[in-house]
């Protein structure tokens, strides 16, 4: 079997490795436009901030060694420019020589990822400007910071990547302004959670410009719509990404309402010989049953396993996605699973919310933390529809318990009965998760 994989970062390099294990005799070709494969995109903000001192630790495997040890033909700095579904071939361009050639396939896997959304601003070229999506983007930012030693910056966008960049610029001693069209950071989460994040950022000297946006750039000044001018050394945009679906569109594959490639539970497109995984794949939401596209590493890795199993005639169906995500912000950790309060209202759910704020472990133990947990549940069935947490210790543990509870179809009341591990350094006789369950019955 001849298998071609287009895109060589998280999903592409992972599916190539997994197919090699499940199909030891397959001919596998991995094609990527970058010079690197399989690098740790999620670690890039922490390299920028210097928390990860050696960028090569997230740099991924050496392409040549990867090719030799796994017997996978690996083409870096190459780009697939077209797909001929009738002849089952792809046209490939060597980006260094501009040479083009064709490669045939039996099965084709698209893992082409996304690219950063760039704002349309008058005067954008007047100021050093960056986005962060690729390893090369990260290297460009680090090089600029190391050589130019800027004192100030502005970040557009307050989502997960935006706030991680803010923290890491602050870590490097750069005065940082955060510019938001809306009225709060992390708008995908509940206001009660984002209020805590805002206070943490304010305590770390982040400057905020809410309900505002850049009208134009004049030299090193950002002229804002609300009339103020922000003087800054450089600008970073983290205002979303656009899926790289041009190949899929040009080859006639169906694009869904999320702008992703429509796939079935085995990651097949409407052409059964073409699969799509990662950022471009439109899957299903666990709570609503509606189309959902998740741009996170866990999901790409899971999809890679689904594809490799299907190709090996050991099919495993992909579950709908909960969209679990977590982030670090200075001394805090925040995460969410399922739908937020605003999402549930928009979808018309009849739901209640239970909150618990308290210690993460025994108060008499020297190293205790605090946590705020919010759980949304169906008013009639008591099924958990979404949950969020923020705190300085143990957030990941509690969030993962709630993920497991949702996937196990537990009710909010069942949380009180969970026999969770207890010792003063780790929890209390009634864990915060147990207390959520008890409070839901009040």
Short mmCIF file of C-alpha atoms in Angstrom, two decimals:
data_model
loop_
_atom_site.label_atom_id
_atom_site.label_comp_id
_atom_site.label_asym_id
_atom_site.label_seq_id
_atom_site.Cartn_x
_atom_site.Cartn_y
_atom_site.Cartn_z
CA UNK A 1 0.00 0.00 0.00
CA UNK A 2 1.30 3.45 -0.98
CA UNK A 3 0.45 6.11 1.58
CA UNK A 4 1.18 9.83 1.20
CA UNK A 5 0.87 12.21 4.15
CA UNK A 6 0.66 15.94 3.43
CA UNK A 7 1.83 18.02 6.39
CA UNK A 8 4.56 16.93 8.78
CA UNK A 9 3.93 18.63 12.12
CA UNK A 10 1.83 17.18 14.98
CA UNK A 11 -0.71 15.13 13.05
CA UNK A 12 1.37 14.25 10.01
CA UNK A 13 4.52 13.00 11.69
CA UNK A 14 2.47 11.14 14.31
CA UNK A 15 0.25 9.35 11.81
CA UNK A 16 3.31 8.40 9.75
CA UNK A 17 4.95 6.76 12.79
CA UNK A 18 1.77 4.99 13.83
CA UNK A 19 1.10 3.65 10.33
CA UNK A 20 4.63 2.27 10.24
CA UNK A 21 3.84 0.25 13.40
CA UNK A 22 0.47 -1.00 12.17
CA UNK A 23 1.52 -1.56 8.53
CA UNK A 24 5.20 -2.55 8.56
CA UNK A 25 5.29 -3.22 4.80
CA UNK A 26 3.53 -0.07 3.62
CA UNK A 27 5.28 2.52 1.45
CA UNK A 28 4.96 5.80 3.38
CA UNK A 29 5.87 9.27 2.11
CA UNK A 30 5.70 12.24 4.49
CA UNK A 31 5.74 15.68 2.85
CA UNK A 32 6.20 18.94 4.75
CA UNK A 33 6.84 22.52 3.64
CA UNK A 34 8.84 23.40 6.77
CA UNK A 35 12.45 22.42 7.37
CA UNK A 36 11.37 20.62 10.56
CA UNK A 37 8.88 17.90 11.40
CA UNK A 38 6.90 17.03 14.49
CA UNK A 39 8.00 20.00 16.60
CA UNK A 40 6.24 20.94 19.84
CA UNK A 41 4.12 23.92 18.83
CA UNK A 42 2.57 24.20 22.30
CA UNK A 43 5.98 24.85 23.81
CA UNK A 44 6.82 27.83 21.60
CA UNK A 45 5.59 30.62 23.93
CA UNK A 46 7.76 29.18 26.72
CA UNK A 47 10.83 29.20 24.49
CA UNK A 48 10.12 32.86 23.71
CA UNK A 49 9.93 33.62 27.42
CA UNK A 50 13.12 31.71 28.21
CA UNK A 51 11.42 29.18 30.48
CA UNK A 52 12.57 26.53 27.99
CA UNK A 53 16.16 27.62 27.45
CA UNK A 54 17.06 25.26 24.61
CA UNK A 55 14.69 25.63 21.64
CA UNK A 56 15.89 22.29 20.25
CA UNK A 57 14.03 20.53 23.06
CA UNK A 58 10.81 21.26 21.18
CA UNK A 59 12.41 21.04 17.73
CA UNK A 60 11.12 17.58 16.80
CA UNK A 61 13.06 14.66 15.33
CA UNK A 62 15.80 15.11 12.76
CA UNK A 63 14.04 14.49 9.40
CA UNK A 64 16.89 12.41 7.98
CA UNK A 65 17.13 10.24 11.09
CA UNK A 66 13.35 9.95 11.25
CA UNK A 67 13.33 8.76 7.64
CA UNK A 68 16.10 6.20 8.16
CA UNK A 69 14.98 4.73 11.48
CA UNK A 70 11.31 4.39 10.50
CA UNK A 71 11.73 3.64 6.80
CA UNK A 72 9.51 6.61 5.92
CA UNK A 73 10.39 8.71 2.89
CA UNK A 74 10.47 12.20 4.41
CA UNK A 75 10.48 15.25 2.16
CA UNK A 76 10.98 18.59 3.94
CA UNK A 77 10.81 21.96 2.18
CA UNK A 78 8.42 20.36 -0.28
CA UNK A 79 4.83 21.33 -0.94
CA UNK A 80 1.96 19.40 -2.46
CA UNK A 81 0.40 21.80 -4.97
CA UNK A 82 -2.46 19.69 -6.34
CA UNK A 83 -4.31 16.40 -5.97
CA UNK A 84 -5.61 14.37 -8.93
CA UNK A 85 -8.21 12.10 -7.38
CA UNK A 86 -8.91 10.31 -10.68
CA UNK A 87 -5.31 9.23 -11.26
CA UNK A 88 -4.62 9.10 -7.49
CA UNK A 89 -1.51 11.26 -7.74
CA UNK A 90 -0.26 14.42 -6.10
CA UNK A 91 1.98 17.06 -7.63
CA UNK A 92 4.89 18.04 -5.39
CA UNK A 93 7.10 21.13 -5.62
CA UNK A 94 10.61 21.23 -4.19
CA UNK A 95 10.58 24.67 -2.55
CA UNK A 96 14.36 25.02 -2.80
CA UNK A 97 14.73 24.16 -6.51
CA UNK A 98 11.17 24.75 -7.82
CA UNK A 99 11.34 21.29 -9.39
CA UNK A 100 7.93 19.59 -9.62
CA UNK A 101 7.13 15.89 -9.80
CA UNK A 102 4.23 13.52 -9.27
CA UNK A 103 3.79 10.78 -6.66
CA UNK A 104 1.05 8.17 -6.77
CA UNK A 105 -0.91 6.98 -3.75
CA UNK A 106 -3.37 4.34 -2.66
CA UNK A 107 -4.31 6.33 0.45
CA UNK A 108 -3.78 10.05 1.04
CA UNK A 109 -3.80 11.78 4.44
CA UNK A 110 -4.19 15.56 4.68
CA UNK A 111 -2.71 17.16 7.80
CA UNK A 112 -2.10 20.64 6.46
CA UNK A 113 -2.83 22.61 9.63
CA UNK A 114 -3.63 26.33 9.80
CA UNK A 115 -2.00 29.67 9.23
CA UNK A 116 -2.24 32.79 11.37
CA UNK A 117 -4.82 35.43 10.65
CA UNK A 118 -3.06 38.72 9.84
CA UNK A 119 -4.89 42.00 10.52
CA UNK A 120 -5.44 44.44 7.70
CA UNK A 121 -3.94 47.63 9.14
CA UNK A 122 -2.73 50.78 7.49
CA UNK A 123 0.96 51.23 8.29
CA UNK A 124 1.52 47.63 9.39
CA UNK A 125 4.95 47.63 7.73
CA UNK A 126 6.09 50.60 9.85
CA UNK A 127 6.58 48.46 12.96
CA UNK A 128 8.19 45.07 13.65
CA UNK A 129 5.23 42.68 13.41
CA UNK A 130 4.91 38.97 14.27
CA UNK A 131 2.48 36.08 14.46
CA UNK A 132 3.18 32.72 16.11
CA UNK A 133 2.17 29.53 14.33
CA UNK A 134 5.36 27.82 13.13
CA UNK A 135 8.80 27.03 14.49
CA UNK A 136 10.20 29.60 12.07
CA UNK A 137 7.82 32.22 13.54
CA UNK A 138 9.16 31.43 17.00
CA UNK A 139 12.77 31.67 15.85
CA UNK A 140 12.07 35.04 14.24
CA UNK A 141 10.58 36.41 17.47
CA UNK A 142 13.41 35.07 19.64
CA UNK A 143 16.02 36.47 17.25
CA UNK A 144 14.38 39.89 17.35
CA UNK A 145 14.13 39.92 21.15
CA UNK A 146 17.75 38.82 21.57
CA UNK A 147 19.23 41.29 19.09
CA UNK A 148 17.00 44.38 19.39
CA UNK A 149 16.30 44.21 23.16
CA UNK A 150 12.84 45.85 22.87
CA UNK A 151 11.34 47.48 25.95
CA UNK A 152 7.67 47.39 25.03
CA UNK A 153 5.18 45.47 22.91
CA UNK A 154 1.49 45.13 22.16
CA UNK A 155 -0.42 41.87 21.71
CA UNK A 156 -3.67 41.71 19.76
CA UNK A 157 -6.00 38.97 20.99
CA UNK A 158 -6.67 37.52 24.42
CA UNK A 159 -7.18 33.84 23.70
CA UNK A 160 -4.97 30.99 24.90
CA UNK A 161 -1.94 31.84 22.75
CA UNK A 162 -2.38 35.56 23.30
CA UNK A 163 -2.26 35.38 27.09
CA UNK A 164 0.62 32.89 27.04
CA UNK A 165 2.59 35.33 24.88
CA UNK A 166 1.75 38.19 27.24
CA UNK A 167 3.08 36.23 30.20
CA UNK A 168 6.29 35.31 28.42
CA UNK A 169 6.98 38.84 27.17
CA UNK A 170 6.49 40.07 30.74
CA UNK A 171 8.86 37.32 31.88
CA UNK A 172 11.50 38.84 29.59
CA UNK A 173 11.03 42.26 31.16
CA UNK A 174 9.06 43.74 28.26
CA UNK A 175 6.23 46.11 29.15
CA UNK A 176 3.23 44.51 27.47
CA UNK A 177 -0.15 45.88 26.40
CA UNK A 178 -3.05 43.58 25.53
CA UNK A 179 -5.54 44.89 22.95
CA UNK A 180 -9.01 43.32 22.83
CA UNK A 181 -12.11 44.10 20.80
CA UNK A 182 -14.19 42.60 23.60
CA UNK A 183 -14.50 43.42 27.27
CA UNK A 184 -12.53 40.53 28.82
CA UNK A 185 -9.69 38.09 28.29
CA UNK A 186 -10.37 34.43 27.40
CA UNK A 187 -13.92 35.14 26.24
CA UNK A 188 -14.49 31.44 25.52
CA UNK A 189 -14.66 30.89 29.28
CA UNK A 190 -17.16 32.01 31.92
CA UNK A 191 -16.83 35.57 33.21
CA UNK A 192 -16.27 34.35 36.79
CA UNK A 193 -13.15 32.51 35.57
CA UNK A 194 -11.86 35.27 33.33
CA UNK A 195 -12.25 37.85 36.11
CA UNK A 196 -9.69 35.85 38.10
CA UNK A 197 -7.35 35.76 35.10
CA UNK A 198 -7.72 39.51 34.58
CA UNK A 199 -6.75 40.25 38.19
CA UNK A 200 -3.71 37.99 37.85
CA UNK A 201 -2.57 39.77 34.71
CA UNK A 202 -3.17 43.18 36.25
CA UNK A 203 -1.10 42.16 39.28
CA UNK A 204 1.74 41.35 36.85
CA UNK A 205 1.64 44.83 35.26
CA UNK A 206 -0.11 44.00 32.00
CA UNK A 207 -1.69 47.06 30.36
CA UNK A 208 -5.22 46.53 28.99
CA UNK A 209 -7.13 48.13 26.14
CA UNK A 210 -10.64 46.62 26.21
CA UNK A 211 -13.39 47.33 23.67
CA UNK A 212 -10.81 48.86 21.38
CA UNK A 213 -8.77 48.08 18.30
CA UNK A 214 -5.99 49.52 16.19
CA UNK A 215 -7.17 51.95 13.54
CA UNK A 216 -3.75 52.53 11.96
CA UNK A 217 -0.03 52.49 12.68
CA UNK A 218 2.17 55.55 12.47
CA UNK A 219 5.84 54.75 13.01
CA UNK A 220 6.06 53.22 16.46
CA UNK A 221 2.61 54.41 17.52
CA UNK A 222 -0.64 52.45 17.43
CA UNK A 223 -3.52 54.85 16.81
CA UNK A 224 -6.55 53.32 18.51
CA UNK A 225 -10.20 53.70 17.51
CA UNK A 226 -11.00 55.09 20.96
CA UNK A 227 -8.57 57.93 20.32
CA UNK A 228 -5.51 57.02 22.36
CA UNK A 229 -2.05 56.36 20.92
CA UNK A 230 0.10 53.50 22.20
CA UNK A 231 3.83 53.80 21.74
CA UNK A 232 5.40 50.36 21.31
CA UNK A 233 8.52 48.69 19.96
CA UNK A 234 6.74 45.77 18.26
CA UNK A 235 3.34 44.23 17.64
CA UNK A 236 2.14 40.61 17.80
CA UNK A 237 -1.22 39.40 16.48
CA UNK A 238 -2.92 36.38 17.99
CA UNK A 239 -6.38 36.85 16.52
CA UNK A 240 -7.12 33.37 15.27
CA UNK A 241 -6.07 30.97 12.56
CA UNK A 242 -7.37 29.96 9.14
CA UNK A 243 -7.40 26.26 8.15
CA UNK A 244 -5.19 25.34 5.19
CA UNK A 245 -7.94 23.70 3.15
CA UNK A 246 -7.05 24.96 -0.33
CA UNK A 247 -5.88 21.51 -1.48
CA UNK A 248 -9.08 19.92 -0.23
CA UNK A 249 -11.24 22.60 -1.84
CA UNK A 250 -9.45 22.42 -5.20
CA UNK A 251 -9.79 18.63 -5.26
CA UNK A 252 -13.54 18.84 -4.61
CA UNK A 253 -13.70 17.56 -1.04
CA UNK A 254 -16.61 18.78 1.08
CA UNK A 255 -15.96 21.71 3.41
CA UNK A 256 -18.27 22.06 6.39
CA UNK A 257 -19.80 24.87 8.41
CA UNK A 258 -16.66 25.24 10.56
CA UNK A 259 -14.55 25.77 7.39
CA UNK A 260 -12.96 22.39 7.99
CA UNK A 261 -12.91 19.27 5.82
CA UNK A 262 -15.90 17.07 6.60
CA UNK A 263 -14.84 13.61 7.82
CA UNK A 264 -16.59 10.52 9.16
CA UNK A 265 -15.85 8.71 12.42
CA UNK A 266 -12.78 7.10 10.80
CA UNK A 267 -11.41 10.46 9.55
CA UNK A 268 -12.31 9.67 5.92
CA UNK A 269 -13.43 12.52 3.70
CA UNK A 270 -16.16 12.00 1.12
CA UNK A 271 -13.40 10.35 -0.93
CA UNK A 272 -12.79 7.10 1.03
CA UNK A 273 -9.15 7.04 -0.07
CA UNK A 274 -8.45 10.49 1.40
CA UNK A 275 -8.33 11.16 5.14
CA UNK A 276 -8.07 14.52 6.94
CA UNK A 277 -6.74 15.06 10.46
CA UNK A 278 -5.70 17.83 12.80
CA UNK A 279 -6.66 21.49 12.50
CA UNK A 280 -8.46 21.07 9.17
CA UNK A 281 -10.76 18.20 10.19
CA UNK A 282 -14.38 18.96 11.02
CA UNK A 283 -15.57 16.49 13.66
CA UNK A 284 -18.52 16.40 16.11
CA UNK A 285 -19.13 18.12 19.46
CA UNK A 286 -19.76 15.79 22.42
CA UNK A 287 -22.50 17.91 23.99
CA UNK A 288 -24.40 19.32 21.02
CA UNK A 289 -23.76 16.69 18.35
CA UNK A 290 -23.04 19.54 15.94
CA UNK A 291 -19.93 20.01 13.77
CA UNK A 292 -16.83 21.02 15.72
CA UNK A 293 -13.24 21.75 14.72
CA UNK A 294 -10.60 21.61 17.47
CA UNK A 295 -7.10 22.98 16.91
CA UNK A 296 -5.23 21.19 19.69
CA UNK A 297 -2.45 18.60 19.80
CA UNK A 298 -4.32 15.89 21.74
CA UNK A 299 -7.02 15.75 19.10
CA UNK A 300 -4.54 15.50 16.21
CA UNK A 301 -2.73 12.64 17.95
CA UNK A 302 -5.99 10.80 18.62
CA UNK A 303 -7.06 11.24 15.01
CA UNK A 304 -3.69 9.86 13.88
CA UNK A 305 -4.41 6.69 15.87
CA UNK A 306 -7.90 6.44 14.36
CA UNK A 307 -6.47 6.62 10.82
CA UNK A 308 -3.66 4.14 11.40
CA UNK A 309 -6.09 1.66 12.97
CA UNK A 310 -8.53 2.03 10.08
CA UNK A 311 -5.81 1.47 7.47
CA UNK A 312 -4.75 -1.67 9.33
CA UNK A 313 -8.33 -3.04 9.20
CA UNK A 314 -8.68 -2.67 12.97
CA UNK A 315 -11.20 0.19 12.92
CA UNK A 316 -11.77 2.34 15.99
CA UNK A 317 -14.41 5.05 15.88
CA UNK A 318 -13.53 8.60 16.84
CA UNK A 319 -15.53 9.88 19.80
CA UNK A 320 -17.13 13.32 19.58
CA UNK A 321 -14.88 15.98 21.08
CA UNK A 322 -15.21 17.77 24.41
CA UNK A 323 -12.59 20.35 23.46
CA UNK A 324 -10.67 20.03 26.72
CA UNK A 325 -8.01 22.69 27.09
CA UNK A 326 -5.78 24.16 29.80
CA UNK A 327 -3.28 26.99 30.11
CA UNK A 328 -0.76 28.50 32.51
CA UNK A 329 -0.93 32.21 33.34
CA UNK A 330 1.71 33.48 35.78
CA UNK A 331 0.88 31.73 39.10
CA UNK A 332 -2.47 30.41 37.89
CA UNK A 333 -3.75 27.51 35.81
CA UNK A 334 -7.09 27.68 34.01
CA UNK A 335 -8.92 25.10 31.94
CA UNK A 336 -12.26 24.09 30.53
CA UNK A 337 -14.14 21.14 29.09
CA UNK A 338 -17.41 21.06 27.19
CA UNK A 339 -19.58 24.15 26.78
CA UNK A 340 -19.34 27.46 28.60
CA UNK A 341 -22.30 29.29 30.11
CA UNK A 342 -22.62 31.58 27.09
CA UNK A 343 -22.43 28.60 24.70
CA UNK A 344 -25.17 26.77 26.59
CA UNK A 345 -27.42 29.82 26.48
CA UNK A 346 -26.80 30.23 22.76
CA UNK A 347 -27.68 26.57 22.17
CA UNK A 348 -30.87 26.86 24.21
CA UNK A 349 -30.00 24.35 26.95
CA UNK A 350 -32.06 24.26 30.15
CA UNK A 351 -29.20 24.11 32.64
CA UNK A 352 -28.03 24.97 36.13
CA UNK A 353 -24.58 25.90 37.39
CA UNK A 354 -22.84 24.92 40.60
CA UNK A 355 -19.68 26.66 41.79
CA UNK A 356 -17.18 25.87 44.49
CA UNK A 357 -14.32 28.07 45.64
CA UNK A 358 -11.95 26.84 48.32
CA UNK A 359 -8.69 25.15 49.19
CA UNK A 360 -7.19 22.45 46.97
CA UNK A 361 -5.88 20.47 49.95
CA UNK A 362 -5.75 20.55 53.76
CA UNK A 363 -5.51 24.14 55.01
CA UNK A 364 -3.15 23.17 57.80
CA UNK A 365 -0.66 21.75 55.29
CA UNK A 366 2.01 24.36 54.42
CA UNK A 367 1.63 24.00 50.67
CA UNK A 368 -2.08 24.45 50.07
CA UNK A 369 -3.68 26.24 47.16
CA UNK A 370 -7.00 27.69 46.11
CA UNK A 371 -9.32 26.75 43.27
CA UNK A 372 -12.57 27.94 41.70
CA UNK A 373 -14.64 25.29 39.90
CA UNK A 374 -17.80 25.88 37.87
CA UNK A 375 -19.87 22.98 36.54
CA UNK A 376 -22.85 23.36 34.21
CA UNK A 377 -25.41 20.54 34.11
CA UNK A 378 -28.72 19.72 32.48
CA UNK A 379 -31.55 20.76 34.79
CA UNK A 380 -33.58 17.62 34.05
CA UNK A 381 -31.12 14.78 33.39
CA UNK A 382 -28.35 16.22 35.67
CA UNK A 383 -25.78 15.32 32.98
CA UNK A 384 -22.65 17.49 33.05
CA UNK A 385 -22.53 19.79 30.02
CA UNK A 386 -19.36 21.73 30.72
CA UNK A 387 -16.91 22.65 33.43
CA UNK A 388 -14.16 25.18 34.11
CA UNK A 389 -11.59 25.71 36.82
CA UNK A 390 -8.93 28.23 37.78
CA UNK A 391 -6.46 28.19 40.65
CA UNK A 392 -2.86 27.97 41.70
CA UNK A 393 -2.71 24.23 42.38
CA UNK A 394 -4.44 21.02 41.28
CA UNK A 395 -6.54 22.49 38.46
CA UNK A 396 -5.42 19.87 35.94
CA UNK A 397 -6.33 17.02 38.30
CA UNK A 398 -9.86 18.31 38.90
CA UNK A 399 -10.45 19.16 35.27
CA UNK A 400 -9.39 15.68 34.17
CA UNK A 401 -11.78 14.13 36.69
CA UNK A 402 -14.59 16.17 35.17
CA UNK A 403 -13.56 15.10 31.65
CA UNK A 404 -13.75 11.46 32.75
CA UNK A 405 -17.11 12.04 34.41
CA UNK A 406 -18.54 13.55 31.23
CA UNK A 407 -17.24 10.73 29.04
CA UNK A 408 -18.61 8.21 31.55
CA UNK A 409 -22.05 9.89 31.38
CA UNK A 410 -22.00 10.58 35.11
CA UNK A 411 -24.39 13.10 36.60
CA UNK A 412 -23.31 16.07 38.66
CA UNK A 413 -24.68 14.24 41.73
CA UNK A 414 -22.31 11.32 41.11
CA UNK A 415 -19.36 13.64 41.79
CA UNK A 416 -20.15 13.58 45.52
CA UNK A 417 -19.69 9.80 45.60
CA UNK A 418 -16.31 9.66 43.83
CA UNK A 419 -13.78 8.00 46.12
CA UNK A 420 -10.85 10.26 45.32
CA UNK A 421 -7.35 9.95 46.75
CA UNK A 422 -6.82 11.90 49.98
CA UNK A 423 -3.76 12.95 51.90
CA UNK A 424 -3.15 16.47 53.30
CA UNK A 425 -0.56 17.41 50.64
CA UNK A 426 -3.01 16.55 47.85
CA UNK A 427 -6.61 17.02 48.88
CA UNK A 428 -9.11 17.11 51.73
CA UNK A 429 -11.47 14.43 53.06
CA UNK A 430 -14.04 16.05 50.79
CA UNK A 431 -12.21 16.93 47.59
CA UNK A 432 -13.31 20.08 45.73
CA UNK A 433 -14.88 17.77 43.14
CA UNK A 434 -16.90 16.03 45.88
CA UNK A 435 -18.04 19.41 47.19
CA UNK A 436 -19.31 20.37 43.72
CA UNK A 437 -21.48 17.24 43.80
CA UNK A 438 -22.78 17.98 47.28
CA UNK A 439 -23.53 21.62 46.45
CA UNK A 440 -25.48 20.61 43.33
CA UNK A 441 -28.10 19.07 45.65
CA UNK A 442 -28.55 22.15 47.85
#
